[in-house]
GROMACS .gro file of C-alpha atoms in nm:
model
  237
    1UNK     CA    1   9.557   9.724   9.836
    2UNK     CA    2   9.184   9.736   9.883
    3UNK     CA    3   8.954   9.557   9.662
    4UNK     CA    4   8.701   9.738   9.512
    5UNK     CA    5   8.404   9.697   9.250
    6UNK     CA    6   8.135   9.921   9.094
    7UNK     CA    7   7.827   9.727   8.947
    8UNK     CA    8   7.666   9.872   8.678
    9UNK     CA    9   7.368   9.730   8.529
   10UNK     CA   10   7.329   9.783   8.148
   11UNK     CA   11   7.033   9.821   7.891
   12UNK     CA   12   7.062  10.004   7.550
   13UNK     CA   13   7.351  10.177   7.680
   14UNK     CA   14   7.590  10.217   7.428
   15UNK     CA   15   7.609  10.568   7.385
   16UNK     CA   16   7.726  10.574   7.745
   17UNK     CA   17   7.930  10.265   7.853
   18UNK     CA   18   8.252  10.306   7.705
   19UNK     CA   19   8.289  10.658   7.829
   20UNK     CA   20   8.247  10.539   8.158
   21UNK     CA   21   8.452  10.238   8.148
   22UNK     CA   22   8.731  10.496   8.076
   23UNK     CA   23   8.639  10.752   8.329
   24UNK     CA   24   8.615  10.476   8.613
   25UNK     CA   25   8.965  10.344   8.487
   26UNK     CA   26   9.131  10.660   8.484
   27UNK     CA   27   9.020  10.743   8.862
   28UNK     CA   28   9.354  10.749   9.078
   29UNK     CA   29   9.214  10.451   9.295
   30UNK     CA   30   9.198  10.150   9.143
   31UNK     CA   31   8.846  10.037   9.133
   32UNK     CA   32   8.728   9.776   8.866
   33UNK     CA   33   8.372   9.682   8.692
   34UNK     CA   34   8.152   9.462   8.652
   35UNK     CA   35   7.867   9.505   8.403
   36UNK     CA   36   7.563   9.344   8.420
   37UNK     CA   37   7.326   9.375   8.087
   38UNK     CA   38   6.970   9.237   8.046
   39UNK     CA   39   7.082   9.147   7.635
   40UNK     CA   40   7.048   9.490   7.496
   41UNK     CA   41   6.947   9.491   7.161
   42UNK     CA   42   7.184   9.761   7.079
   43UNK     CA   43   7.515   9.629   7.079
   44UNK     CA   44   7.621   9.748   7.465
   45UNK     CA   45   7.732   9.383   7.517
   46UNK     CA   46   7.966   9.380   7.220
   47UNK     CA   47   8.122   9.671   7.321
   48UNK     CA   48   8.162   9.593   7.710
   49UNK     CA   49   8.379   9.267   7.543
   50UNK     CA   50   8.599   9.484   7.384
   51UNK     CA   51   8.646   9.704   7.703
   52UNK     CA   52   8.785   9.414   7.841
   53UNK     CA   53   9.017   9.333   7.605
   54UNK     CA   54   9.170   9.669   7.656
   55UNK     CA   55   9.121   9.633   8.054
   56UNK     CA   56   9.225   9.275   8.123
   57UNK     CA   57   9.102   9.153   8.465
   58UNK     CA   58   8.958   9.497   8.555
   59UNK     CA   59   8.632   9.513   8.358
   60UNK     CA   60   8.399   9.279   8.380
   61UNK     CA   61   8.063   9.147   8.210
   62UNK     CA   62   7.794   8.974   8.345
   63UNK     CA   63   7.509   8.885   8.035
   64UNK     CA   64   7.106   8.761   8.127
   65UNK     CA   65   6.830   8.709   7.908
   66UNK     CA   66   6.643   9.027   7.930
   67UNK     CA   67   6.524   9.268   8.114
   68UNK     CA   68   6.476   9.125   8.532
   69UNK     CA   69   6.512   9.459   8.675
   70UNK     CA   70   6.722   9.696   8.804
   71UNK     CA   71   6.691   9.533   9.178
   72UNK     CA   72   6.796   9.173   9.057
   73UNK     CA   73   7.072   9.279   8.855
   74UNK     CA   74   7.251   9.442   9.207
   75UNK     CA   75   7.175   9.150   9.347
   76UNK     CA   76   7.302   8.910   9.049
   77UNK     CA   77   7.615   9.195   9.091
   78UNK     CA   78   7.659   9.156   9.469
   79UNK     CA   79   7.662   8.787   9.490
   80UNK     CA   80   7.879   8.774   9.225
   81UNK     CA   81   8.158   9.034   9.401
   82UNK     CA   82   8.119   8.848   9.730
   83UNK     CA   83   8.264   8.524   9.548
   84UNK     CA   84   8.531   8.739   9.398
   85UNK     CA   85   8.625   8.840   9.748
   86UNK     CA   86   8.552   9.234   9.705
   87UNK     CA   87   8.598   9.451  10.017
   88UNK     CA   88   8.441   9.725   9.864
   89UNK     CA   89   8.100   9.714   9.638
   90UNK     CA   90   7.952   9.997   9.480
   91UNK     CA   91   7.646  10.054   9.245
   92UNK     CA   92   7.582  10.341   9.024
   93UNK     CA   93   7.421  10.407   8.705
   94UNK     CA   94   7.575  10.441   8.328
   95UNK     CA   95   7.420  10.714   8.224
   96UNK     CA   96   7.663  10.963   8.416
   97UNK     CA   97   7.356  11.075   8.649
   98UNK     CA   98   7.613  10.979   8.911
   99UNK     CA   99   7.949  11.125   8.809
  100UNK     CA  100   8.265  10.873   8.873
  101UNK     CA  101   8.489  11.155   8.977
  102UNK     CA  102   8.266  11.061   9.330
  103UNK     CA  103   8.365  10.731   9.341
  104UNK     CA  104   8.647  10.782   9.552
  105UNK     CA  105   8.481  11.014   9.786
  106UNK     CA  106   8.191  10.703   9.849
  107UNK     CA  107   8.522  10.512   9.932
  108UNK     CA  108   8.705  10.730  10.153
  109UNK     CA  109   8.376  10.785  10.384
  110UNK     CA  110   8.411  10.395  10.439
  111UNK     CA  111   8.768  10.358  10.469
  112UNK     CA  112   8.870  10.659  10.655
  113UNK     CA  113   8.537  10.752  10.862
  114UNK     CA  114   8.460  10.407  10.934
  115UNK     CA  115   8.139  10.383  10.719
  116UNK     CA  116   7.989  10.069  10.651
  117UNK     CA  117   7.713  10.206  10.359
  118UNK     CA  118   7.806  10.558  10.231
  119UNK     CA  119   7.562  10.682  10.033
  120UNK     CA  120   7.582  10.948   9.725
  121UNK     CA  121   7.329  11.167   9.824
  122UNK     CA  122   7.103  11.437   9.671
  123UNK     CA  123   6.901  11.586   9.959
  124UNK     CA  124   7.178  11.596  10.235
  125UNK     CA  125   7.347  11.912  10.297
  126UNK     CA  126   7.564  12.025   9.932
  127UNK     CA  127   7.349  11.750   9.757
  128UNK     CA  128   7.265  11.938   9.430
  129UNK     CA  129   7.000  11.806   9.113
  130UNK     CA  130   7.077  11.947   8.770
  131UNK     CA  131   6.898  11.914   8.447
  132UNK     CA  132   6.576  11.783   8.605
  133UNK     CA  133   6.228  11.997   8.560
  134UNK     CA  134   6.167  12.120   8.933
  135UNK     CA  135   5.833  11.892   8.937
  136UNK     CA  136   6.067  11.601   8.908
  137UNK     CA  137   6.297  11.753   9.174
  138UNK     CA  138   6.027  11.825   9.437
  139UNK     CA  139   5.861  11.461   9.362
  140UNK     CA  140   6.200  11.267   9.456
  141UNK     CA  141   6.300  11.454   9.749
  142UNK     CA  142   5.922  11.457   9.919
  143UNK     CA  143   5.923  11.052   9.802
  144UNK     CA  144   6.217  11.034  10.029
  145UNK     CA  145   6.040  11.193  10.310
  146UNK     CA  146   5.728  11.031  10.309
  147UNK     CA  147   6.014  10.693  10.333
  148UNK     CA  148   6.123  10.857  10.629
  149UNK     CA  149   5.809  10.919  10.808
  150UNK     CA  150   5.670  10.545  10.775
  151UNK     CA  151   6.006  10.382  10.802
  152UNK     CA  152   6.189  10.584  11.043
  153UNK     CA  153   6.547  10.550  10.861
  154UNK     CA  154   6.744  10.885  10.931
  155UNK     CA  155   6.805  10.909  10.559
  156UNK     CA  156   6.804  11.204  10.319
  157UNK     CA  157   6.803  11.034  10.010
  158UNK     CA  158   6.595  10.733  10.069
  159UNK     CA  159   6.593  10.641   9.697
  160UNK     CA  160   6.951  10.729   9.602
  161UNK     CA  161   7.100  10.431   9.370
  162UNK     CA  162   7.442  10.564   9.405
  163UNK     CA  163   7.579  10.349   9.739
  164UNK     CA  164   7.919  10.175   9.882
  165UNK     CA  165   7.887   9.890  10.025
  166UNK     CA  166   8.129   9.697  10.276
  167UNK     CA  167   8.147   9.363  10.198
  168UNK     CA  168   8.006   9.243  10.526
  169UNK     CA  169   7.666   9.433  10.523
  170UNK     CA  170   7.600   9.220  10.185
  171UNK     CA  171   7.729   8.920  10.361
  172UNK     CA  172   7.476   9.006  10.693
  173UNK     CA  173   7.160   9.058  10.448
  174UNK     CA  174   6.971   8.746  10.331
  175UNK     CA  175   6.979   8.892   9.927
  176UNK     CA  176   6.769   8.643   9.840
  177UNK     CA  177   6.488   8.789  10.085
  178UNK     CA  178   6.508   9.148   9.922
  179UNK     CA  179   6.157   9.160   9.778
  180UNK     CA  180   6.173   9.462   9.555
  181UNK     CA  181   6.352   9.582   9.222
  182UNK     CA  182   6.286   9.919   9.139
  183UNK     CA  183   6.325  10.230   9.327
  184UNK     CA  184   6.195  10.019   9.612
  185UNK     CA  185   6.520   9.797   9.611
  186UNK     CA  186   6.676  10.140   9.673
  187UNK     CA  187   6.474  10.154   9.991
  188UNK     CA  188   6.496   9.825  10.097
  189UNK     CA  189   6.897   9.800  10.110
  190UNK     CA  190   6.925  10.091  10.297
  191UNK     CA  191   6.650   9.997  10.528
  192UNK     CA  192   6.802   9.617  10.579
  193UNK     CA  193   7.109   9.787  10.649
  194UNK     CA  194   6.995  10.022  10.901
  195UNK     CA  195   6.770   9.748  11.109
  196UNK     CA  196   7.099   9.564  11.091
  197UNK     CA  197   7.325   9.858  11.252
  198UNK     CA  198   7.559   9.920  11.032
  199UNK     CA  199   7.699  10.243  10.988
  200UNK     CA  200   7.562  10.466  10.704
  201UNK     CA  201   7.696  10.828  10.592
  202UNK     CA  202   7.573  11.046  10.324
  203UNK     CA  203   7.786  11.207  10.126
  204UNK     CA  204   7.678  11.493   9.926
  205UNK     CA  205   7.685  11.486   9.546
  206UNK     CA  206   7.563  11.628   9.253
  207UNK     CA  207   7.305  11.422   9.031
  208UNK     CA  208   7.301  11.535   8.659
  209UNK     CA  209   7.027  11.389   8.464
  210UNK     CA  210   7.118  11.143   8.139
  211UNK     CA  211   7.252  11.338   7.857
  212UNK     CA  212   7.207  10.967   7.583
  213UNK     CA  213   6.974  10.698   7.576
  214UNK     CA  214   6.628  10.656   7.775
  215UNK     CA  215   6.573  10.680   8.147
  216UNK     CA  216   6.409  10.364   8.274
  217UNK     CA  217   6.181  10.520   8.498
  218UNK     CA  218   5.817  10.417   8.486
  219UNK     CA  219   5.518  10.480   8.698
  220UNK     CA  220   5.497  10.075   8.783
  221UNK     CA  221   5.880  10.163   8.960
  222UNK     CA  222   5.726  10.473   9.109
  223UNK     CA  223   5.400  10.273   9.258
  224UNK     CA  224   5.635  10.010   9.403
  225UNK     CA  225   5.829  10.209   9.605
  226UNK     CA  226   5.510  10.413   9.701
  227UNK     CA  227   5.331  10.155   9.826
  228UNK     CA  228   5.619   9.922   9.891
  229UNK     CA  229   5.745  10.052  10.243
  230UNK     CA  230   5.467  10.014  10.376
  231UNK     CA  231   5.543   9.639  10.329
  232UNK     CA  232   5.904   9.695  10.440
  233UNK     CA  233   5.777   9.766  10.758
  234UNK     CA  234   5.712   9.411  10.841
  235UNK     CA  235   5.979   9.248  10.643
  236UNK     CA  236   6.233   9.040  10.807
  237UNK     CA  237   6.596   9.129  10.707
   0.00000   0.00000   0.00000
């Protein structure tokens, strides 16, 4: 049976995480999770323990001091998977921005069409946005294609956070070299990935903004990835 693992980092999330614990468990692959909170102050923690008491050896918690950012806690998430020998690694948010009922389809473009990163994307053909304000909409997708015109990377949705990995494109990238850990990191993985030659396919999905709690978007995540590639550029990976 494949091995598989979503990370999902946590913060002030508990309007959200239990939901999604159950939605991941009921999918009809088996797919466990690890969670990986920054010590919210609101109790997501507690609840994530009691997940696992219901979901022995599937569901998984991770706990750090505070708040590192979004980009470490993958990282903190991959390195842990790797050492629990996970084939397959995914990331995705908890805010249901990136539906779960996908999470099989990320798999299937790696297992059946021989992908080595698939990629839940927005911008590639059937990619959809709901709920955002059009400004918001037309900022992300021209974001991703001012990435593409200074990095070259052949990718719709430059930015896109929802992402399978194969194990051995996190074993081939030195994680402890990945400089960013915003919207940035986003960039970076994909970019690593690429310049290493692994295969990448985008598979089209439909992002639905947060319904409960508070985005973590800010314009210091928004001025890292802007002015970030043009560091990636001349990054070793």
């Amino acid at each position: 049976m494949t091995r598989a693992v979503v990370i999902i980092p946590t913060y002030n999330e508990k309007e959200n995480v239990e939901r999604m614990a159950h939605a991941v468990m009921g999918l009809p692959v088996a797919i466990d999770i690890l969670f990986v909170d920054d010590n919210s102050p609101d109790g997501t923690a507690a609840i994530i323990r009691d997940l696992m008491l219901q979901f022995p050896g599937r569901i998984f918690l991770e706990e750090r001091a505070g708040k590192l950012g979004l980009g470490t806690a993958y990282i903190h998430g991959f390195k842990w998977s790797l050492k629990q020998n996970y084939e397959y690694i995914f990331e995705m948010d908890c805010d249901f921005s990136h539906n779960p009922l996908d999470l099989p389809r990320l798999l299937a473009a790696c297992i059946e069409k021989g992908a080595d990163v698939s990629i839940g994307s927005r911008y590639t053909k059937g990619g959809k946005v709901q709920n955002w304000p059009m400004g918001r909409i037309m900022m992300s997708y021209f974001a991703s294609v001012y990435v593409r015109m200074i990095l070259f990377i052949g990718i719709s949705d430059t930015t896109a956070g929802f992402m399978c990995y194969s194990s051995k494109v996190l074993q081939a990238i030195d994680l402890d070299n990945i400089h960013f850990k915003g919207y940035a990191f986003q960039i970076e993985m994909k970019y690593a990935a690429k310049k290493k030659g692994f295969k990448i396919i985008e598979v089209p999905i439909t992002f639905i903004d947060r319904q409960f709690g508070e985005s973590k978007m800010s314009s210091s995540i928004f001025k890292e990835a802007f002015f970030g590639v043009w560091k990636m550029r001349n990054l070793k990976v």
